[in-house]
Tab-separated table of C-alpha atoms and ligand atoms in Angstrom:
chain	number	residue	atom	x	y	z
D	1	UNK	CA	6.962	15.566	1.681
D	2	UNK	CA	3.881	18.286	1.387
D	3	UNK	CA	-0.055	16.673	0.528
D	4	UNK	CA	-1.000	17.734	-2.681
D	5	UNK	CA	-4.526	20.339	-2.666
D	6	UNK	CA	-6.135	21.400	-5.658
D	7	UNK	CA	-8.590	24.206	-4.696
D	8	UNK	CA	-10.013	26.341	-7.700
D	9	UNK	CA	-10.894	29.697	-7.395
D	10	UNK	CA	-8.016	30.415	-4.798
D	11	UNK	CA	-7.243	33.281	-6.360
D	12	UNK	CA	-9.647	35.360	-3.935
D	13	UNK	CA	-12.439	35.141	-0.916
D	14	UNK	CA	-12.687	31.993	0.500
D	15	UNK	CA	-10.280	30.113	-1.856
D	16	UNK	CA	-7.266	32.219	-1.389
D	17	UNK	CA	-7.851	32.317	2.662
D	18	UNK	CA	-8.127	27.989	2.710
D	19	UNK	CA	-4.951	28.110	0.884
D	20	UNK	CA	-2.792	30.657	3.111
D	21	UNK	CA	-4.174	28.254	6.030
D	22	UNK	CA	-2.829	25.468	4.189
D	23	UNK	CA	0.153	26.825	2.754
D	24	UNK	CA	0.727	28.476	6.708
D	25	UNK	CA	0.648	24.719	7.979
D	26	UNK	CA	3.690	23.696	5.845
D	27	UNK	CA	2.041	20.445	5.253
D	28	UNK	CA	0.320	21.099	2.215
D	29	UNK	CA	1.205	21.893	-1.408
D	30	UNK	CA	-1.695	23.950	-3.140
D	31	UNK	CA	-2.429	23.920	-6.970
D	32	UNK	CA	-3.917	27.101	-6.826
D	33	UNK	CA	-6.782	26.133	-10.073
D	34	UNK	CA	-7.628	29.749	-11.261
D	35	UNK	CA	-8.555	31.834	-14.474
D	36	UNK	CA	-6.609	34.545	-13.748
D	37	UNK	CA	-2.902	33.345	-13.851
D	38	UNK	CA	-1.379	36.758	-13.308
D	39	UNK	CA	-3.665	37.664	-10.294
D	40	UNK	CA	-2.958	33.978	-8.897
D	41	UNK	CA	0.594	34.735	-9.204
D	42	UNK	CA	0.329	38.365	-7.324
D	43	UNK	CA	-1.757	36.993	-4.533
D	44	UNK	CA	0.828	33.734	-3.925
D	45	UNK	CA	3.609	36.606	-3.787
D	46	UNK	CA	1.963	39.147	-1.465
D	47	UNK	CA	0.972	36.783	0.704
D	48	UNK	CA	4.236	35.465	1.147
D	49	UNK	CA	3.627	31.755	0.074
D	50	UNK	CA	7.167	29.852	-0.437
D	51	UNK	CA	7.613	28.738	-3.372
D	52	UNK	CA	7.223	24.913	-2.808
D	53	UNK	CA	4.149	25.530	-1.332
D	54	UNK	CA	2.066	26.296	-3.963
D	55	UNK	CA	1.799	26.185	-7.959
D	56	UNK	CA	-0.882	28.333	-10.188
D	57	UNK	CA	-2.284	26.511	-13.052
D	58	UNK	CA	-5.090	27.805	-15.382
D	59	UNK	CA	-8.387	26.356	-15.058
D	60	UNK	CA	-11.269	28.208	-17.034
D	61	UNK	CA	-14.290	26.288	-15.393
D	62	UNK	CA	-16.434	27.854	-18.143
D	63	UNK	CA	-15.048	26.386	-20.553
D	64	UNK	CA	-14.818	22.286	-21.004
D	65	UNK	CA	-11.697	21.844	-22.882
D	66	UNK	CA	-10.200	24.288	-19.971
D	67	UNK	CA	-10.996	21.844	-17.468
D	68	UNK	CA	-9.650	19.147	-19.226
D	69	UNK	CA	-6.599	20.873	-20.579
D	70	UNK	CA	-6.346	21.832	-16.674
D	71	UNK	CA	-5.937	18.005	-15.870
D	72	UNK	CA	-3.320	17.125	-18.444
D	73	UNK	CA	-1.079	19.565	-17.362
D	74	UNK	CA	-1.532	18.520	-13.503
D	75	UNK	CA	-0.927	14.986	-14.520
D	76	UNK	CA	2.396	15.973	-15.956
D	77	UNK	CA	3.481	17.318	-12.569
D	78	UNK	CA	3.518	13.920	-11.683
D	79	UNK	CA	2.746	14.225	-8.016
D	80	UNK	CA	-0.190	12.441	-6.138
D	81	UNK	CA	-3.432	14.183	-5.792
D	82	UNK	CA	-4.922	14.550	-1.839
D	83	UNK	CA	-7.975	16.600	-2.183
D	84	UNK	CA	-9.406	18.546	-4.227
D	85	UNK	CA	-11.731	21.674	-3.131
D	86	UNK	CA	-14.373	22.472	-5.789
D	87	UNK	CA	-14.895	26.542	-4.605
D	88	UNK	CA	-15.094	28.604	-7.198
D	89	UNK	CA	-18.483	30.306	-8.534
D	90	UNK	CA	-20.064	33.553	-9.829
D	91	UNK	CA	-23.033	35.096	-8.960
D	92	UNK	CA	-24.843	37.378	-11.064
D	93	UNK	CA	-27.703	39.103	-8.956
D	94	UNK	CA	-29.152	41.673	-11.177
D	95	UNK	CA	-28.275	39.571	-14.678
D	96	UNK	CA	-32.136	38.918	-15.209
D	97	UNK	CA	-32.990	42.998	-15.011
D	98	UNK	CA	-33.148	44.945	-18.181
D	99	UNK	CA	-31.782	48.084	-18.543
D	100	UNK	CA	-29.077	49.594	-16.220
D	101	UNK	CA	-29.811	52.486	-13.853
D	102	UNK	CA	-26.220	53.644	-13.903
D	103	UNK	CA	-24.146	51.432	-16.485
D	104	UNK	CA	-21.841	49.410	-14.948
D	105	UNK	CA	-22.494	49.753	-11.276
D	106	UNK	CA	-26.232	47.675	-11.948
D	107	UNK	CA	-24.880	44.940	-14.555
D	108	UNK	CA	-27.781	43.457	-15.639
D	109	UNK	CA	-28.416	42.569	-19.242
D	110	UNK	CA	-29.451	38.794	-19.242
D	111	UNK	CA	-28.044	35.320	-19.021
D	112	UNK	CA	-24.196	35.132	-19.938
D	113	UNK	CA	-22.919	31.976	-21.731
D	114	UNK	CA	-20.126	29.581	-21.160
D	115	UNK	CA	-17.729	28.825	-24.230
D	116	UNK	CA	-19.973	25.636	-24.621
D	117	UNK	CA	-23.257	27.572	-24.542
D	118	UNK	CA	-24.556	27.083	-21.197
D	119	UNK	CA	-26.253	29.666	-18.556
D	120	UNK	CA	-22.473	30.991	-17.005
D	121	UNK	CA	-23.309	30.296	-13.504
D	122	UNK	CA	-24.614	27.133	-13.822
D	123	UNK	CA	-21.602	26.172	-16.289
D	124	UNK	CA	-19.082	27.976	-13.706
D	125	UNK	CA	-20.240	26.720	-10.465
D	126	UNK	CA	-21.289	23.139	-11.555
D	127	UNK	CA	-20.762	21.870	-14.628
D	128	UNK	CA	-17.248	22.447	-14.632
D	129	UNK	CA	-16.593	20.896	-11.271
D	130	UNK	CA	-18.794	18.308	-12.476
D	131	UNK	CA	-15.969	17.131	-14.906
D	132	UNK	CA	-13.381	17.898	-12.806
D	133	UNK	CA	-14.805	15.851	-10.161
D	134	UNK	CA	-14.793	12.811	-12.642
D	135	UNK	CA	-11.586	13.384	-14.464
D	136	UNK	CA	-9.952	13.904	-10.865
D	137	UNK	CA	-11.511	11.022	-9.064
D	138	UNK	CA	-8.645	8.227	-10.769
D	139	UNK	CA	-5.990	11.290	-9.439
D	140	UNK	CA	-7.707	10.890	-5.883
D	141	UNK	CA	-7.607	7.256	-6.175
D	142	UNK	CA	-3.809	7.517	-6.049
D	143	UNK	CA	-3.617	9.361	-2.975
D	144	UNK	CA	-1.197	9.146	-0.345
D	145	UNK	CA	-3.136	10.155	2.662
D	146	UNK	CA	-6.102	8.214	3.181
D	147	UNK	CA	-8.645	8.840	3.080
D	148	UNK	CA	-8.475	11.258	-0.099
D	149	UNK	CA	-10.897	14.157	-0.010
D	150	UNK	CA	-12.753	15.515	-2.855
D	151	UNK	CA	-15.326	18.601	-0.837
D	152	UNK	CA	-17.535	21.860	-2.152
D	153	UNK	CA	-19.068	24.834	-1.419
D	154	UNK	CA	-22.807	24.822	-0.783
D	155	UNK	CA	-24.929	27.471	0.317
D	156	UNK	CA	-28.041	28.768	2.292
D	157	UNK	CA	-30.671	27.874	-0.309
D	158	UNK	CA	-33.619	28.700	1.733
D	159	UNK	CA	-34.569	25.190	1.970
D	160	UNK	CA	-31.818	23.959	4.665
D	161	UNK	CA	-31.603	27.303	6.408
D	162	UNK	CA	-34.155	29.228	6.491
D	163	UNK	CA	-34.860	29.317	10.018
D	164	UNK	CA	-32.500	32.446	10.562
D	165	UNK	CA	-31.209	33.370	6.998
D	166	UNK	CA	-33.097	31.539	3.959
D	167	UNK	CA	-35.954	33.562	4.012
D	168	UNK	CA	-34.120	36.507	3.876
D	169	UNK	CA	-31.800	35.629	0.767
D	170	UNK	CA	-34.403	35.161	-1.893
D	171	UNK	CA	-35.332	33.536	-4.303
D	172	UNK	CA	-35.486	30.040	-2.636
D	173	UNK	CA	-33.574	27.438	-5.080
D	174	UNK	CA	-36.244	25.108	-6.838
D	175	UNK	CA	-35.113	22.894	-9.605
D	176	UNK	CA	-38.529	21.740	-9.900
D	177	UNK	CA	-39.139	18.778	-12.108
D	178	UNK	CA	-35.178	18.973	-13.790
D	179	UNK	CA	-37.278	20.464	-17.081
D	180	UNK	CA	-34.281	22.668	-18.319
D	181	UNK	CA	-31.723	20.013	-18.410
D	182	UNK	CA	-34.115	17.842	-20.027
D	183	UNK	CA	-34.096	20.461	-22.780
D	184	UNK	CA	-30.702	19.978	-23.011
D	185	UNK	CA	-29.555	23.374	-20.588
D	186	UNK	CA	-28.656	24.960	-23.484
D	187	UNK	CA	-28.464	28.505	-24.913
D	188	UNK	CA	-31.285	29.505	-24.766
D	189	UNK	CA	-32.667	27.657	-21.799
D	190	UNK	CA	-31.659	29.024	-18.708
D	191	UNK	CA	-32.932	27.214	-15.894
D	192	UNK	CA	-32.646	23.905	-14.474
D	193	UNK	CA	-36.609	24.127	-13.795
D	194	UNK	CA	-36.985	25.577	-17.551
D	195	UNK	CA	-38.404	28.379	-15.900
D	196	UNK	CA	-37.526	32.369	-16.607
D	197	UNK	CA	-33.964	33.251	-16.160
D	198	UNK	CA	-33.101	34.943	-12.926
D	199	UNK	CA	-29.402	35.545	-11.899
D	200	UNK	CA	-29.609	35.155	-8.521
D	201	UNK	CA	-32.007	31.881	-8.565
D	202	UNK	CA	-29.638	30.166	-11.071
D	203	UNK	CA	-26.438	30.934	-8.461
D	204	UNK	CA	-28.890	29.300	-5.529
D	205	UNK	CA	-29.910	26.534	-7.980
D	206	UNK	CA	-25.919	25.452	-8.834
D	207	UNK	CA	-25.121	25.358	-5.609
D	208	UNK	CA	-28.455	22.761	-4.767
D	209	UNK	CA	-26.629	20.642	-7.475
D	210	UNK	CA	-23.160	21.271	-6.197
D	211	UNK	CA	-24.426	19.465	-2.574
D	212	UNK	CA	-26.537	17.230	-4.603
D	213	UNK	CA	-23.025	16.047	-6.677
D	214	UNK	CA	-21.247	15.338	-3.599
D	215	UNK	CA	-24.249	13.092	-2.544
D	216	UNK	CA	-24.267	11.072	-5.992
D	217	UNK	CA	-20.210	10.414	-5.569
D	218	UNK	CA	-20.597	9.444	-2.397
D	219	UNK	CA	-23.266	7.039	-3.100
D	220	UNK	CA	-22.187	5.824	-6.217
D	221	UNK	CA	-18.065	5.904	-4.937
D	222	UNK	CA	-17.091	6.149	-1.486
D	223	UNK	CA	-17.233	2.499	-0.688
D	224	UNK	CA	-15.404	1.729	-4.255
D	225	UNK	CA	-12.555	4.413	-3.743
D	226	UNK	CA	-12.260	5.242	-0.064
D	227	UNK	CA	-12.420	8.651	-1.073
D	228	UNK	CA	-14.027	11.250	0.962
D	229	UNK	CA	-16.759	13.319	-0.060
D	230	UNK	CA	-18.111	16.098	1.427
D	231	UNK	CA	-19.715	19.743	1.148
D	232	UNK	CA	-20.250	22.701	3.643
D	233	UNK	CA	-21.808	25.686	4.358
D	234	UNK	CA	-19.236	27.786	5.949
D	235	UNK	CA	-21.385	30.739	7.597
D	236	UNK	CA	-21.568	33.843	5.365
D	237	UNK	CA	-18.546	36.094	4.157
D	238	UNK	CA	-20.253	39.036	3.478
D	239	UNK	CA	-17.426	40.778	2.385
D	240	UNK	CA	-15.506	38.468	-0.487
D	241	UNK	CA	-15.846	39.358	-4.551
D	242	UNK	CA	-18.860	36.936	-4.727
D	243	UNK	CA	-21.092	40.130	-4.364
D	244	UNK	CA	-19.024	41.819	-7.022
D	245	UNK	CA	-21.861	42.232	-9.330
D	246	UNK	CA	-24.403	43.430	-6.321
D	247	UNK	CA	-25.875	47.248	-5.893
D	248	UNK	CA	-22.948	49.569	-3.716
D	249	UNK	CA	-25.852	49.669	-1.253
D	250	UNK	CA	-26.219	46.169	-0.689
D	251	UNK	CA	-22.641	45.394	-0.317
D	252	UNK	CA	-22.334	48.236	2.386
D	253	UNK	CA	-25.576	47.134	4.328
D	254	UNK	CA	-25.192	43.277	3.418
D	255	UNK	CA	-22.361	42.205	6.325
D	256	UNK	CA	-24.064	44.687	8.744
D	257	UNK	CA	-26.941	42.452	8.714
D	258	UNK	CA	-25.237	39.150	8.932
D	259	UNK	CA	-23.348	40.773	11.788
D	260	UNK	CA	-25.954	42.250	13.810
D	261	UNK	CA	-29.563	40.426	12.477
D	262	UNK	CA	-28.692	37.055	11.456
D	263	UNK	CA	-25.724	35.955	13.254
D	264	UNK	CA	-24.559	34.557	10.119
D	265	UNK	CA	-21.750	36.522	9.419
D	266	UNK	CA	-18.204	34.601	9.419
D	267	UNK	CA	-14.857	35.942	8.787
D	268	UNK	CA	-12.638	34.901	5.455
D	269	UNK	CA	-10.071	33.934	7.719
D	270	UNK	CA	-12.737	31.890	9.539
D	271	UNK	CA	-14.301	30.398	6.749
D	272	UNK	CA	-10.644	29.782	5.308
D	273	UNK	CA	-9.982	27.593	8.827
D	274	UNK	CA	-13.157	25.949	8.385
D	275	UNK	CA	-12.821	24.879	4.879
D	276	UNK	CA	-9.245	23.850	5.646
D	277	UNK	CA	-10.444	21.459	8.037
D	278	UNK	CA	-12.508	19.474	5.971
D	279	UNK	CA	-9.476	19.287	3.626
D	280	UNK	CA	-6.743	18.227	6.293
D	281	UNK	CA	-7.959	17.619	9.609
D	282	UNK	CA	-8.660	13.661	10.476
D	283	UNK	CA	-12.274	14.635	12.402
D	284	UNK	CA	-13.438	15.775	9.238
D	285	UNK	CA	-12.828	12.867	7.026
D	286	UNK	CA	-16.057	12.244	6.494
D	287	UNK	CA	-18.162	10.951	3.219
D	288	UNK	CA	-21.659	12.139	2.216
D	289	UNK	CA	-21.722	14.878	4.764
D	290	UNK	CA	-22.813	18.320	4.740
D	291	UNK	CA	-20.732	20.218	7.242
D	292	UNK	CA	-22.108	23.484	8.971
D	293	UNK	CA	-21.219	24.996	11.998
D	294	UNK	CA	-23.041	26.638	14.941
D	295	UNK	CA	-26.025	24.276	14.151
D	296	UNK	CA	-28.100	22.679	11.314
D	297	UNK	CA	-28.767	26.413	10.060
D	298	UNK	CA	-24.624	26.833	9.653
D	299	UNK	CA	-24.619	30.342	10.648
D	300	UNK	CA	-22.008	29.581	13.426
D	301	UNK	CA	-22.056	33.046	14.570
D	302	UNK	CA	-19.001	35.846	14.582
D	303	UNK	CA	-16.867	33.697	17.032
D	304	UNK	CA	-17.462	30.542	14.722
D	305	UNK	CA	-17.267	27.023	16.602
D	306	UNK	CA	-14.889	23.887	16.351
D	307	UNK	CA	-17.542	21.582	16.884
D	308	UNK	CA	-17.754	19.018	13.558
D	309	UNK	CA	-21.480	19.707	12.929
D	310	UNK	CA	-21.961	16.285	10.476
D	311	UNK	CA	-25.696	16.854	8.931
D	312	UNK	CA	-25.397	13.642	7.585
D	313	UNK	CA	-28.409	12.386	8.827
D	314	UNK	CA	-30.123	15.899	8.346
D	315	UNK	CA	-29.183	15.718	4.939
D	316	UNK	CA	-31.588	13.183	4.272
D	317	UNK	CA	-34.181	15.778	5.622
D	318	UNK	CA	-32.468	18.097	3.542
D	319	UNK	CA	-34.087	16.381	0.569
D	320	UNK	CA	-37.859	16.999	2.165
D	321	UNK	CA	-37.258	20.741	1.836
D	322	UNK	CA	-38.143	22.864	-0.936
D	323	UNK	CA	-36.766	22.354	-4.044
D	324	UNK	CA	-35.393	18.372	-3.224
D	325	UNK	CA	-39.036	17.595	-2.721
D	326	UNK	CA	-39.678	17.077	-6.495
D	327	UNK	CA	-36.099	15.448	-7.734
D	328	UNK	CA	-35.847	12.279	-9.298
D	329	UNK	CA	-32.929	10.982	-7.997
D	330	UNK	CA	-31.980	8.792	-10.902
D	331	UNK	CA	-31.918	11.745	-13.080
D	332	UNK	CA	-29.297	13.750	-10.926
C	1	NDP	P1	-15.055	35.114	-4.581
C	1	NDP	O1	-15.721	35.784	-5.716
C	1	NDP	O2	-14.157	35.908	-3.703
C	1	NDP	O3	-14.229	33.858	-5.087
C	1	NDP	C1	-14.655	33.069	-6.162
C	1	NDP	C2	-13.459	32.566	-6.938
C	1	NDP	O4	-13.926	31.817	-8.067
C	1	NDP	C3	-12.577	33.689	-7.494
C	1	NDP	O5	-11.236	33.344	-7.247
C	1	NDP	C4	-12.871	33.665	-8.978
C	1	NDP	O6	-11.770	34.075	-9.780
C	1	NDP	C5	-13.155	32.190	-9.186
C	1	NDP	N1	-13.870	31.914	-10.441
C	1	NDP	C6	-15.017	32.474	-10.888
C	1	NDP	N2	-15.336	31.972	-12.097
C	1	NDP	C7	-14.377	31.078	-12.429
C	1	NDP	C8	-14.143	30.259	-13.558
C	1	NDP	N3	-14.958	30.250	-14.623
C	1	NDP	N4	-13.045	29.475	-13.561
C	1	NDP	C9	-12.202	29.470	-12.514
C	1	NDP	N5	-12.360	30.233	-11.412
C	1	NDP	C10	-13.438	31.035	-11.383
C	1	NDP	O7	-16.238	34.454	-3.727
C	1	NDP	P2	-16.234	33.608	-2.350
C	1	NDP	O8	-14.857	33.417	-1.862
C	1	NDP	O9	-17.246	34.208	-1.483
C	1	NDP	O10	-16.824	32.211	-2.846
C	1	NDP	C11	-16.143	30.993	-2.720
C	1	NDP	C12	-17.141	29.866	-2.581
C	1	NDP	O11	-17.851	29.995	-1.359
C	1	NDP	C13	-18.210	29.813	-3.668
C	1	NDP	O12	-18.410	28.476	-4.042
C	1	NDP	C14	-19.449	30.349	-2.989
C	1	NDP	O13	-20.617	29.841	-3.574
C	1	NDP	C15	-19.229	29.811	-1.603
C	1	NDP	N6	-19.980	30.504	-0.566
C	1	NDP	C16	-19.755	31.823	-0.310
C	1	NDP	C17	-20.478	32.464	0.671
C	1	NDP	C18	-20.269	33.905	0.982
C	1	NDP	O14	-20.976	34.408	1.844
C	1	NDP	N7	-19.340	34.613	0.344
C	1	NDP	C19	-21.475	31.734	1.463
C	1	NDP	C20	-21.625	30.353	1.109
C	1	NDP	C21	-20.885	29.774	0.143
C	1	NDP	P3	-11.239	35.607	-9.818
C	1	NDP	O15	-10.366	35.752	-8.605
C	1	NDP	O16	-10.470	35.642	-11.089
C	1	NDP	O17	-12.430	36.492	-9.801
């Protein structure tokens, strides 16, 4: 019978490519995790997925009670749980910019909220895989294939990989001394630093916390659980709805650079492979990794490599960069 992947977000960009890989093995069984159940359904069906490979469930990671309404109902499909992929964000670039030039093509207008009052990207892209991660990790437990894998998405934050890209993407991520989530990280603090809100800083910082969660579990229960965890930089997809929100100019110009300057620039369909990997091939059952490919700086380059790049012992240098310099770790 099929292994069981939940991956959230796989209604688009990377999420939807790691599942047609998975789905296109006819080993695995995808619980496609989304918020839009009607596009989830439209994308299974034009991509031709059969229809025991894959099952749409609504998962609203902005909003707590989704997440754990989200868990009851996967619990009643009574089937074992294999890995879990935490993928889905937002990114708001332009949020923290007043006025708009040309309404709706420059959406800026401020911090958005979650339904439980917290900045929406932060609440999106960690929080809510936070609890999912917790409520999940008894489902993992469970797992038929061992070792169970729970992995997600990092990103360049300018502190790992900066030697071709990071310095390019600004701002860097700094969650300085953790002063916003002391202040509870609630409407209206922004900022994990407590700093000013700035869209495209509080996308970076999530995703420093996303690598930083995978860390914690690992520390606190790979040896416990067997389970796997992991998180990855999979080169840049210029082209996927992350950028939704960005200037028409930027999104034209924006995979020209990664193509031509950086090198950075992968595929969806490469990324897809890449991710799908660390969900279901044996070389990349790994715990307390940070996978990149093509080198610590994870651009990989156009053609992409197979080689399992394991930073694991660069992600303790990870931590001397930038924003890690100041964490307390006891407070993550
Ligand atoms: P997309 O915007 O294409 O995909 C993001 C997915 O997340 C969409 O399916 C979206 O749903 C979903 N989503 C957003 N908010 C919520 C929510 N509240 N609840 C449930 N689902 C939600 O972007 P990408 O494919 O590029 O991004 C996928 C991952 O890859 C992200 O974690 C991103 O940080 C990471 N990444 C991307 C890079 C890139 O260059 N693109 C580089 C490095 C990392 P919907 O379909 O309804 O919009």
């Amino acid at each position: 019978s099929k292994k069981t992947v939940i991956i959230t977000g796989a209604s688009s960009g990377l999420g939807l490519a790691t599942a047609k890989e998975l789905v296109k093995s006819g080993e695995w069984r995808v619980i496609m995790a989304c918020r839009d159940y009607v596009k989830a359904e439209r994308v299974a069906k034009e991509n031709d997925f059969p229809e025991d490979s894959y099952i749409v469930q609504h998962l609203d990671l902005a909003a707590n009670n989704s997440v754990r309404q989200f868990v009851r109902t996967f619990r009643t499909l009574n089937i074992p749980l294999d890995a879990l992929v935490c993928n889905a964000a937002i990114y708001f670039p332009n949020a923290h910019k007043e006025g708009a030039f040309l309404p709706g093509l420059f959406p800026g207008g401020g911090p958005r909220w979650s339904a439980d009052g917290h900045e929406l990207s932060f609440a999106s892209n960690y929080l809510g895989h936070f609890l999912l991660c917790n409520l999940l990790l008894e489902d993992l437990q469970k797992s038929t294939m061992k070792p169970a894998r729970c992995i997600i998405l990092g990103t360049v934050t300018a502190s790992i990989n900066d030697k071709e890209v990071g310095g390019m993407i600004p701002p860097v991520a700094d969650l300085g001394g953790l002063e916003g989530l002391e202040a509870g990280m609630k409407q209206p603090v922004t900022m994990i630093d407590g700093g000013r809100f700035n869209g495209a800083k509080a996308y970076k910082d999530s995703k420093v916390c996303d690598v930083m969660l995978m860390r914690e579990l690992h520390k606190r229960f790979h040896d416990k659980t067997g389970v796997c965890f992991a998180s990855l930089y999979p080169g840049c997809i210029a082209e996927t709805n992350l950028f939704r929100e960005h200037y028409p100019v930027f999104r034209f110009l924006f995979p020209i650079l990664q193509k031509e300057v950086t090198n950075a620039y992968v595929s969806e369909e490469e990324a897809g492979r890449r991710l799908a990997k660390c969900v279901a091939d044996p070389a990349y059952a790994q715990s307390g990794v940070y996978f990149s490919w093509g080198g610590e700086s994870g651009t990989g380059g156009a053609g992409g490599t197979d080689a399992v790049e394991n930073v694991g012992a660069s992600n303790d240098k990870f931590l001397q960069y930038g924003s890690f310099r100041t964490l307390k770790e006891n407070e993550i």
